[in-house]
Short mmCIF file of C-alpha atoms and ligand atoms in Angstrom, two decimals:
data_model
loop_
_atom_site.label_atom_id
_atom_site.label_comp_id
_atom_site.label_asym_id
_atom_site.label_seq_id
_atom_site.Cartn_x
_atom_site.Cartn_y
_atom_site.Cartn_z
CA MET V 23 145.69 177.07 -104.61
CA SER V 24 143.92 173.70 -104.21
CA ASN V 25 142.42 171.92 -101.55
CA THR V 26 141.81 168.97 -102.86
CA ALA V 27 143.56 166.68 -100.05
CA ALA V 28 142.03 168.67 -97.42
CA ALA V 29 138.90 166.37 -95.60
CA THR V 30 135.83 167.95 -95.09
CA PRO V 31 134.96 167.06 -91.06
CA ALA V 32 131.38 166.44 -90.40
CA SER V 33 131.55 168.52 -86.95
CA GLU V 34 131.83 171.46 -90.49
CA ALA V 35 128.10 171.10 -88.77
CA LEU V 36 129.31 173.63 -85.95
CA PRO V 37 128.72 175.93 -84.20
CA ASP V 38 125.35 175.80 -85.09
CA GLN V 39 123.19 178.13 -86.44
CA ASN V 40 123.27 180.30 -83.20
CA GLY V 41 126.83 180.18 -83.14
CA HIS V 42 126.98 177.51 -80.28
CA PHE V 43 129.39 174.94 -79.89
CA GLY V 44 127.95 172.98 -77.65
CA PRO V 45 127.55 175.56 -73.86
CA TYR V 46 130.18 177.41 -75.55
CA GLY V 47 130.07 180.40 -77.87
CA GLY V 48 126.80 182.08 -79.04
CA ARG V 49 126.22 186.06 -79.52
CA TYR V 50 126.67 188.14 -76.01
CA VAL V 51 125.63 191.97 -77.30
CA PRO V 52 124.35 194.84 -76.63
CA GLU V 53 120.99 195.14 -79.10
CA THR V 54 122.42 197.78 -81.01
CA LEU V 55 125.28 195.33 -81.88
CA MET V 56 122.43 192.48 -83.22
CA HIS V 57 121.53 194.28 -86.57
CA PRO V 58 125.25 194.49 -87.36
CA LEU V 59 126.25 190.89 -86.38
CA GLN V 60 123.46 189.57 -87.93
CA GLU V 61 124.47 191.55 -91.46
CA LEU V 62 128.07 190.40 -91.12
CA GLU V 63 126.62 186.75 -90.38
CA ASP V 64 124.72 186.75 -93.71
CA GLU V 65 127.01 188.60 -95.90
CA TYR V 66 129.74 186.47 -94.93
CA PHE V 67 127.89 182.82 -95.40
CA ARG V 68 126.91 184.52 -99.07
CA SER V 69 130.83 184.94 -100.05
CA GLN V 70 131.20 181.42 -98.97
CA LYS V 71 129.27 180.33 -101.59
CA ASP V 72 130.69 182.78 -103.80
CA PRO V 73 133.85 181.80 -105.96
CA GLU V 74 134.36 185.07 -107.53
CA PHE V 75 135.25 185.75 -103.86
CA GLN V 76 137.18 182.82 -102.66
CA ASN V 77 139.10 183.97 -106.13
CA GLU V 78 139.79 187.01 -105.06
CA LEU V 79 140.56 185.81 -101.94
CA GLN V 80 143.29 182.82 -103.15
CA TYR V 81 144.92 185.44 -104.66
CA TYR V 82 145.65 188.33 -102.72
CA LEU V 83 146.45 185.32 -100.08
CA ARG V 84 149.03 184.29 -103.02
CA GLU V 85 150.62 187.24 -104.82
CA PHE V 86 150.78 189.27 -101.78
CA CYS V 87 150.51 187.85 -98.32
CA GLY V 88 152.53 185.02 -99.83
CA ARG V 89 150.88 181.75 -99.87
CA PRO V 90 151.47 179.24 -99.76
CA THR V 91 153.95 178.85 -96.63
CA PRO V 92 156.64 175.65 -96.24
CA LEU V 93 156.83 172.74 -94.26
CA TYR V 94 159.71 172.71 -93.47
CA TYR V 95 161.51 169.76 -91.90
CA ALA V 96 163.54 171.10 -88.44
CA GLU V 97 166.47 168.56 -89.10
CA ARG V 98 168.36 169.82 -86.58
CA LEU V 99 165.95 170.59 -84.35
CA THR V 100 164.69 166.34 -84.43
CA LYS V 101 168.19 164.79 -84.08
CA ASP V 102 168.88 167.42 -80.86
CA LEU V 103 165.96 166.01 -79.48
CA GLU V 104 166.23 162.04 -80.64
CA GLY V 105 162.52 161.62 -80.63
CA ALA V 106 159.66 162.11 -83.34
CA LYS V 107 160.61 163.94 -86.87
CA ILE V 108 159.59 167.48 -86.57
CA TYR V 109 157.84 169.84 -89.28
CA LEU V 110 157.30 173.22 -88.64
CA LYS V 111 154.22 175.24 -90.46
CA ARG V 112 156.28 178.42 -91.57
CA GLU V 113 153.33 181.15 -91.06
CA ASP V 114 156.05 183.57 -89.49
CA LEU V 115 157.23 184.01 -93.43
CA LEU V 116 153.80 185.98 -94.02
CA HIS V 117 153.91 189.57 -95.36
CA THR V 118 153.60 190.82 -91.60
CA GLY V 119 155.38 188.12 -90.31
CA ALA V 120 152.21 186.45 -88.62
CA HIS V 121 149.25 184.15 -89.68
CA LYS V 122 146.91 186.73 -88.79
CA ILE V 123 147.06 188.78 -91.92
CA ASN V 124 145.64 185.38 -93.06
CA ASN V 125 142.35 187.02 -91.43
CA SER V 126 142.99 190.33 -91.92
CA MET V 127 142.77 189.81 -95.59
CA GLY V 128 139.55 188.20 -95.46
CA GLN V 129 137.69 190.38 -93.34
CA ILE V 130 138.95 193.26 -95.32
CA LEU V 131 137.98 191.36 -98.52
CA LEU V 132 134.15 191.28 -96.83
CA ALA V 133 134.16 194.47 -95.50
CA LYS V 134 134.92 195.82 -99.24
CA ARG V 135 131.69 193.68 -100.31
CA MET V 136 129.81 195.18 -97.84
CA GLY V 137 130.33 198.63 -99.13
CA LYS V 138 132.63 199.23 -95.56
CA THR V 139 135.32 202.60 -96.32
CA ARG V 140 136.51 202.03 -92.98
CA ILE V 141 138.67 199.48 -90.92
CA ILE V 142 138.81 199.22 -86.76
CA ALA V 143 140.23 196.64 -84.88
CA GLU V 144 142.09 195.94 -81.84
CA THR V 145 145.28 194.03 -81.28
CA GLY V 146 147.48 193.15 -78.16
CA ALA V 147 151.18 192.51 -79.37
CA GLY V 148 150.35 194.81 -81.98
CA GLN V 149 150.64 192.21 -84.78
CA HIS V 150 147.27 191.86 -85.76
CA GLY V 151 146.88 195.73 -85.81
CA VAL V 152 150.35 195.98 -88.57
CA ALA V 153 148.63 192.94 -90.55
CA THR V 154 144.84 195.02 -90.48
CA ALA V 155 146.40 198.59 -91.53
CA THR V 156 148.67 196.86 -93.68
CA VAL V 157 145.60 195.50 -96.02
CA ALA V 158 143.73 198.62 -95.80
CA ALA V 159 146.60 200.34 -96.59
CA MET V 160 146.59 198.33 -99.78
CA PHE V 161 142.67 198.38 -100.77
CA GLY V 162 142.78 202.23 -99.39
CA MET V 163 140.83 202.16 -96.67
CA GLU V 164 140.32 204.25 -93.81
CA CYS V 165 141.86 202.41 -90.63
CA THR V 166 141.64 202.81 -87.06
CA ILE V 167 143.20 200.68 -83.76
CA TYR V 168 142.62 200.32 -80.58
CA MET V 169 145.66 199.41 -77.96
CA GLY V 170 146.38 199.73 -74.41
CA GLU V 171 148.62 202.00 -73.82
CA LEU V 172 151.28 199.49 -71.56
CA ASP V 173 151.04 197.30 -74.96
CA CYS V 174 151.35 200.48 -76.92
CA GLU V 175 155.03 200.42 -74.46
CA ARG V 176 156.02 197.07 -74.84
CA GLN V 177 155.24 197.05 -78.47
CA ALA V 178 156.50 200.73 -79.58
CA LEU V 179 158.12 199.07 -82.57
CA ASN V 180 154.78 197.62 -83.85
CA VAL V 181 152.97 201.12 -83.02
CA LEU V 182 155.12 203.32 -85.05
CA ARG V 183 154.42 200.37 -88.16
CA MET V 184 150.46 200.79 -88.04
CA LYS V 185 151.60 204.62 -88.37
CA MET V 186 153.62 204.67 -91.57
CA LEU V 187 151.02 202.44 -92.56
CA GLY V 188 149.30 205.47 -92.56
CA ALA V 189 146.54 204.08 -89.51
CA GLU V 190 145.41 206.16 -86.61
CA VAL V 191 146.52 204.20 -83.57
CA HIS V 192 144.49 205.44 -79.88
CA PRO V 193 146.29 204.21 -76.62
CA ILE V 194 143.46 203.31 -73.92
CA THR V 195 144.64 204.33 -70.95
CA ALA V 196 141.70 202.70 -68.54
CA GLY V 197 142.09 199.57 -66.52
CA GLN V 198 144.67 197.34 -66.90
CA ARG V 199 145.56 199.51 -70.34
CA THR V 200 145.75 196.21 -72.27
CA LEU V 201 144.02 193.95 -74.87
CA LYS V 202 140.90 193.85 -73.19
CA GLU V 203 139.94 196.95 -72.82
CA ALA V 204 141.10 197.78 -76.33
CA VAL V 205 138.13 195.11 -77.56
CA ASN V 206 135.90 197.42 -75.27
CA GLU V 207 136.64 200.46 -76.90
CA ALA V 208 136.21 199.19 -80.47
CA MET V 209 132.79 197.85 -79.90
CA ARG V 210 132.24 201.64 -78.91
CA ASP V 211 133.24 202.73 -81.93
CA TRP V 212 131.52 200.12 -84.36
CA VAL V 213 127.85 201.08 -83.16
CA THR V 214 128.76 204.08 -83.16
CA ASN V 215 130.38 204.12 -86.75
CA VAL V 216 128.34 200.69 -88.12
CA ARG V 217 127.26 201.70 -90.99
CA HIS V 218 130.47 202.94 -93.39
CA THR V 219 133.11 201.21 -90.85
CA HIS V 220 134.36 196.54 -90.34
CA TYR V 221 135.14 195.69 -87.10
CA ALA V 222 137.98 193.03 -88.25
CA LEU V 223 138.33 190.83 -85.22
CA GLY V 224 141.61 189.64 -84.85
CA THR V 225 141.12 186.05 -83.20
CA ALA V 226 138.56 182.77 -83.06
CA TYR V 227 137.07 185.01 -80.64
CA GLY V 228 133.67 187.18 -79.80
CA ALA V 229 130.28 186.76 -80.66
CA HIS V 230 128.92 184.93 -83.65
CA PRO V 231 130.07 185.03 -86.52
CA TYR V 232 133.03 185.81 -85.27
CA PRO V 233 134.79 182.44 -84.43
CA VAL V 234 133.84 180.18 -87.10
CA MET V 235 135.01 183.28 -89.69
CA VAL V 236 137.85 183.97 -88.18
CA ARG V 237 138.74 179.58 -88.37
CA ASN V 238 137.83 179.66 -91.81
CA PHE V 239 140.02 182.04 -92.79
CA GLN V 240 142.43 181.07 -90.80
CA ARG V 241 141.90 176.98 -91.74
CA VAL V 242 144.15 177.67 -94.74
CA ILE V 243 147.06 176.67 -92.35
CA GLY V 244 145.74 172.84 -92.05
CA ASP V 245 144.69 172.51 -95.50
CA GLU V 246 148.25 173.32 -96.65
CA ALA V 247 150.12 171.38 -93.97
CA ARG V 248 147.71 168.74 -95.17
CA ARG V 249 148.71 168.07 -98.70
CA GLN V 250 152.52 168.77 -97.74
CA ILE V 251 152.79 166.01 -95.47
CA LEU V 252 150.38 164.05 -97.49
CA GLU V 253 153.38 164.79 -100.42
CA GLN V 254 156.67 164.79 -98.12
CA GLU V 255 155.73 162.03 -96.27
CA GLY V 256 152.78 160.12 -97.79
CA ARG V 257 151.18 159.69 -94.79
CA LEU V 258 149.04 161.77 -92.29
CA PRO V 259 150.91 163.24 -88.83
CA ASN V 260 150.50 161.82 -85.20
CA LEU V 261 150.46 164.80 -83.70
CA LEU V 262 149.92 169.42 -84.08
CA ILE V 263 151.32 171.59 -81.77
CA ALA V 264 150.15 175.03 -81.55
CA CYS V 265 149.74 178.23 -79.33
CA VAL V 266 147.01 179.17 -78.11
CA GLY V 267 145.77 182.79 -77.34
CA GLY V 268 142.31 183.65 -78.57
CA GLY V 269 142.72 180.26 -80.38
CA SER V 270 142.82 181.41 -84.69
CA ASN V 271 146.03 179.55 -85.80
CA ALA V 272 145.96 176.63 -83.40
CA ILE V 273 141.90 176.51 -84.42
CA GLY V 274 143.41 177.04 -88.51
CA LEU V 275 145.77 174.40 -87.64
CA PHE V 276 143.94 171.58 -86.26
CA TYR V 277 140.43 172.19 -88.45
CA PRO V 278 140.98 170.19 -91.66
CA PHE V 279 142.63 167.51 -89.03
CA LEU V 280 139.49 166.60 -86.90
CA GLU V 281 138.16 164.17 -88.20
CA ALA V 282 141.40 162.15 -88.22
CA LYS V 283 140.96 160.64 -85.09
CA GLU V 284 144.37 158.85 -85.11
CA VAL V 285 145.68 162.65 -85.31
CA SER V 286 146.33 164.23 -81.46
CA LEU V 287 145.81 167.76 -81.16
CA LEU V 288 147.87 169.80 -78.52
CA GLY V 289 146.94 173.11 -78.03
CA VAL V 290 149.88 175.37 -75.66
CA GLU V 291 148.63 177.92 -73.70
CA ALA V 292 150.83 180.32 -71.49
CA GLY V 293 152.04 178.95 -68.05
CA GLY V 294 153.24 182.58 -67.23
CA GLU V 295 155.94 182.37 -63.64
CA GLY V 296 153.48 179.36 -62.82
CA ILE V 297 149.69 178.09 -62.13
CA GLN V 298 149.02 180.60 -58.96
CA PRO V 299 145.98 183.60 -59.92
CA GLU V 300 147.32 186.74 -61.74
CA ARG V 301 150.40 185.14 -62.86
CA HIS V 302 149.99 183.62 -65.96
CA ALA V 303 146.85 183.07 -68.70
CA ALA V 304 146.44 179.49 -68.95
CA ARG V 305 142.23 179.02 -69.04
CA PHE V 306 141.97 175.97 -69.04
CA GLN V 307 144.13 175.54 -65.58
CA GLY V 308 142.18 177.21 -63.20
CA GLY V 309 139.68 179.39 -65.69
CA SER V 310 135.91 178.95 -65.60
CA LEU V 311 132.43 179.01 -67.48
CA GLY V 312 131.42 182.71 -68.05
CA VAL V 313 130.41 185.47 -70.69
CA LEU V 314 133.30 188.04 -71.81
CA GLN V 315 132.89 190.42 -74.83
CA GLY V 316 130.51 188.67 -76.46
CA THR V 317 130.81 184.43 -75.72
CA ARG V 318 130.56 182.11 -73.58
CA SER V 319 133.70 180.08 -72.95
CA TYR V 320 136.18 179.38 -70.53
CA ILE V 321 137.48 182.57 -68.51
CA LEU V 322 140.16 183.48 -65.36
CA GLN V 323 137.80 185.16 -63.04
CA ASP V 324 137.54 184.97 -59.18
CA GLU V 325 134.12 183.79 -57.49
CA HIS V 326 132.78 187.02 -57.82
CA GLY V 327 133.24 186.63 -62.12
CA GLN V 328 135.42 189.47 -61.57
CA ILE V 329 137.76 189.03 -64.76
CA GLN V 330 141.60 188.07 -63.26
CA LEU V 331 144.49 190.10 -64.06
CA THR V 332 146.50 187.79 -66.41
CA HIS V 333 150.68 187.28 -66.91
CA SER V 334 152.50 186.18 -69.93
CA VAL V 335 156.22 187.18 -71.13
CA SER V 336 154.41 186.94 -74.70
CA ALA V 337 151.70 189.90 -75.31
CA GLY V 338 149.67 187.79 -77.67
CA LEU V 339 148.77 185.50 -75.23
CA ASP V 340 148.35 187.34 -72.35
CA TYR V 341 143.77 187.27 -72.67
CA ALA V 342 141.39 186.32 -69.67
CA ALA V 343 139.32 184.03 -72.08
CA VAL V 344 140.04 181.94 -75.09
CA GLY V 345 138.00 180.73 -77.82
CA PRO V 346 134.85 178.95 -77.26
CA GLU V 347 135.79 175.82 -80.35
CA HIS V 348 138.76 174.76 -77.81
CA ALA V 349 136.82 174.96 -74.92
CA TRP V 350 134.17 172.59 -77.22
CA LEU V 351 137.20 170.28 -78.47
CA ARG V 352 138.45 169.96 -74.92
CA ASP V 353 135.67 168.86 -73.30
CA HIS V 354 134.98 166.05 -76.10
CA GLN V 355 138.76 165.46 -75.87
CA ARG V 356 139.28 165.75 -79.46
CA ALA V 357 142.36 168.14 -77.98
CA GLU V 358 144.51 168.56 -75.40
CA TYR V 359 145.53 172.05 -73.88
CA ASP V 360 148.44 171.95 -71.89
CA TYR V 361 150.96 174.99 -71.16
CA ALA V 362 154.68 176.45 -71.39
CA THR V 363 156.24 179.31 -68.56
CA ASP V 364 157.90 182.13 -69.09
CA ALA V 365 161.10 180.27 -68.69
CA GLN V 366 160.75 177.43 -71.25
CA THR V 367 159.25 179.47 -73.47
CA LEU V 368 162.10 181.48 -73.51
CA ALA V 369 165.04 178.55 -73.64
CA ALA V 370 162.68 176.93 -76.46
CA CYS V 371 163.28 180.37 -78.35
CA LEU V 372 166.91 180.35 -77.85
CA LYS V 373 167.10 176.78 -79.26
CA LEU V 374 165.05 176.74 -81.92
CA SER V 375 166.94 180.29 -83.25
CA ARG V 376 170.38 178.30 -82.70
CA LEU V 377 169.71 174.86 -83.99
CA GLU V 378 167.55 176.30 -87.22
CA GLY V 379 168.30 179.79 -87.88
CA ILE V 380 164.88 180.75 -86.82
CA ILE V 381 164.37 183.36 -84.47
CA PRO V 382 160.28 182.64 -83.75
CA ALA V 383 158.02 184.67 -81.68
CA LEU V 384 157.54 184.46 -78.14
CA GLU V 385 153.62 183.09 -78.91
CA SER V 386 154.66 180.28 -80.91
CA SER V 387 158.18 179.37 -78.59
CA HIS V 388 155.00 178.19 -76.30
CA ALA V 389 153.92 175.55 -79.49
CA ILE V 390 158.17 174.72 -79.61
CA ALA V 391 158.19 174.33 -75.25
CA ALA V 392 155.76 171.91 -76.47
CA VAL V 393 157.49 170.31 -78.73
CA ILE V 394 160.74 170.35 -76.96
CA ASP V 395 158.77 167.99 -73.91
CA ARG V 396 156.80 165.56 -76.64
CA ALA V 397 158.96 164.85 -79.29
CA PRO V 398 161.47 162.87 -76.87
CA LYS V 399 158.92 160.55 -75.33
CA MET V 400 157.79 159.58 -79.66
CA SER V 401 159.51 157.34 -81.66
CA PRO V 402 161.26 157.78 -85.01
CA ASP V 403 158.90 156.98 -86.97
CA GLU V 404 156.38 159.36 -85.35
CA LEU V 405 155.64 162.99 -87.10
CA ILE V 406 154.64 166.64 -85.72
CA ILE V 407 153.68 169.46 -86.79
CA ALA V 408 154.26 172.54 -85.07
CA ASN V 409 152.97 175.69 -86.36
CA LEU V 410 154.75 178.84 -86.00
CA SER V 411 152.60 180.91 -85.84
CA GLY V 412 155.27 184.42 -86.69
CA ARG V 413 158.54 185.41 -86.17
CA GLY V 414 160.11 186.93 -83.79
CA ASP V 415 161.71 190.06 -84.88
CA LYS V 416 159.37 191.79 -82.02
CA ASP V 417 160.76 190.33 -79.37
CA VAL V 418 164.26 191.19 -79.14
CA GLN V 419 164.65 193.63 -77.11
CA GLN V 420 162.17 192.23 -74.53
CA ILE V 421 164.48 188.86 -74.97
CA ALA V 422 167.33 190.81 -74.38
CA ASP V 423 166.07 192.18 -71.29
CA LYS V 424 165.75 188.24 -69.44
CA ILE V 425 168.22 186.74 -70.27
CA ASP V 426 172.14 186.57 -71.13
CA LEU V 427 172.70 186.83 -74.70
C1 PLP Q 4 148.29 186.93 -82.24
C2 PLP Q 4 149.66 185.85 -82.53
C3 PLP Q 4 149.16 184.72 -81.90
C4 PLP Q 4 147.68 184.74 -79.90
O1 PLP Q 4 146.55 184.20 -81.20
P1 PLP Q 4 145.88 183.02 -81.66
O2 PLP Q 4 144.65 183.66 -82.03
O3 PLP Q 4 145.38 182.16 -80.55
O4 PLP Q 4 147.07 182.76 -82.92
C5 PLP Q 4 149.67 183.76 -81.71
N1 PLP Q 4 151.21 183.78 -82.35
C6 PLP Q 4 151.32 184.87 -82.85
C7 PLP Q 4 152.67 185.16 -83.69
C8 PLP Q 4 150.25 186.30 -83.01
O5 PLP Q 4 150.85 187.13 -83.12
#
């Protein structure tokens, strides 16, 4: 794949050497993890400059994952909303059904290069677990996935997929029994087994180098979208929209456009049942600066620093902290962050299904809800690219329980 149309942002200088994006990011981990993280950082930056590694990665992204994904003109949605012209970046068409596999492929190739034989990962909705189990199977590596017991119940289909792929799935019974507890357990495993094990973290979050590494494995989304919109429209878009859980699909789309100041960036968080404590997962609405699971960022916490409960109709956005680079982009007003409620999200999901014949994941439906809000306020000669981060098959039962079909 040629990335020649992509600009190299001057902000490629961020994060700094210690993984800081201004006051955010860094490496806040127990002493025992400092050495493995340093080793990972060194090998990652070496691999980035190694053409053989890059060729191998591009080969598997193309032949196994199905890249490049189309940039699709959503004609009926555009007509319906009577505003900006809407394009969808179709990450839902990738193997396993979401953008997560871009990162799983990159990290597992890196693990192979480091001589590791075992992969571990955390997962919330199960999409990262499935992508990681898939790539591990393809390379014949041992794979263990940590998943909260409650998420195992909510996403039973993905648990079965992981098992079919030969992965061991460990349900975690501690605490809220969701993603946060799964991350703790994966970190515990890593400390014990680091000599032959790689921890494939699933989003642009955690201790340095994960936020920068995951961003760079996901920037292929934005690199392609930039080239495609230039081919199809001969100009850059006016607005990019993506949902934000940990932030990897959003930063992957945004990053190659950071230097093009005329392109507005909008991240969409989970507004749940509205912005009241414990009823949402919109970290930029009511969150504050803190440290959680290796990094410093915006976190939903109470006045004693206790992590608050979160809620979202979509398990993939249901996390109390957001990737550090997003906090930095927001401080500098380079990106704007809004939220969509569960009700807006479900309505957007159904609208896209019926107008375009595409059933989006509930995570991605947050981005579509924002398209429905913003497009009518823009003129027909303006362009929006929305990231369709995943497909909705995994969510149909939950949707059917919530709306009368
Ligand atoms: C995991 C997931 C997300 C949220 O994760 P990010 O790191 O914020 O991208 C969004 N969409 C889909 C389909 C997912 O599976």
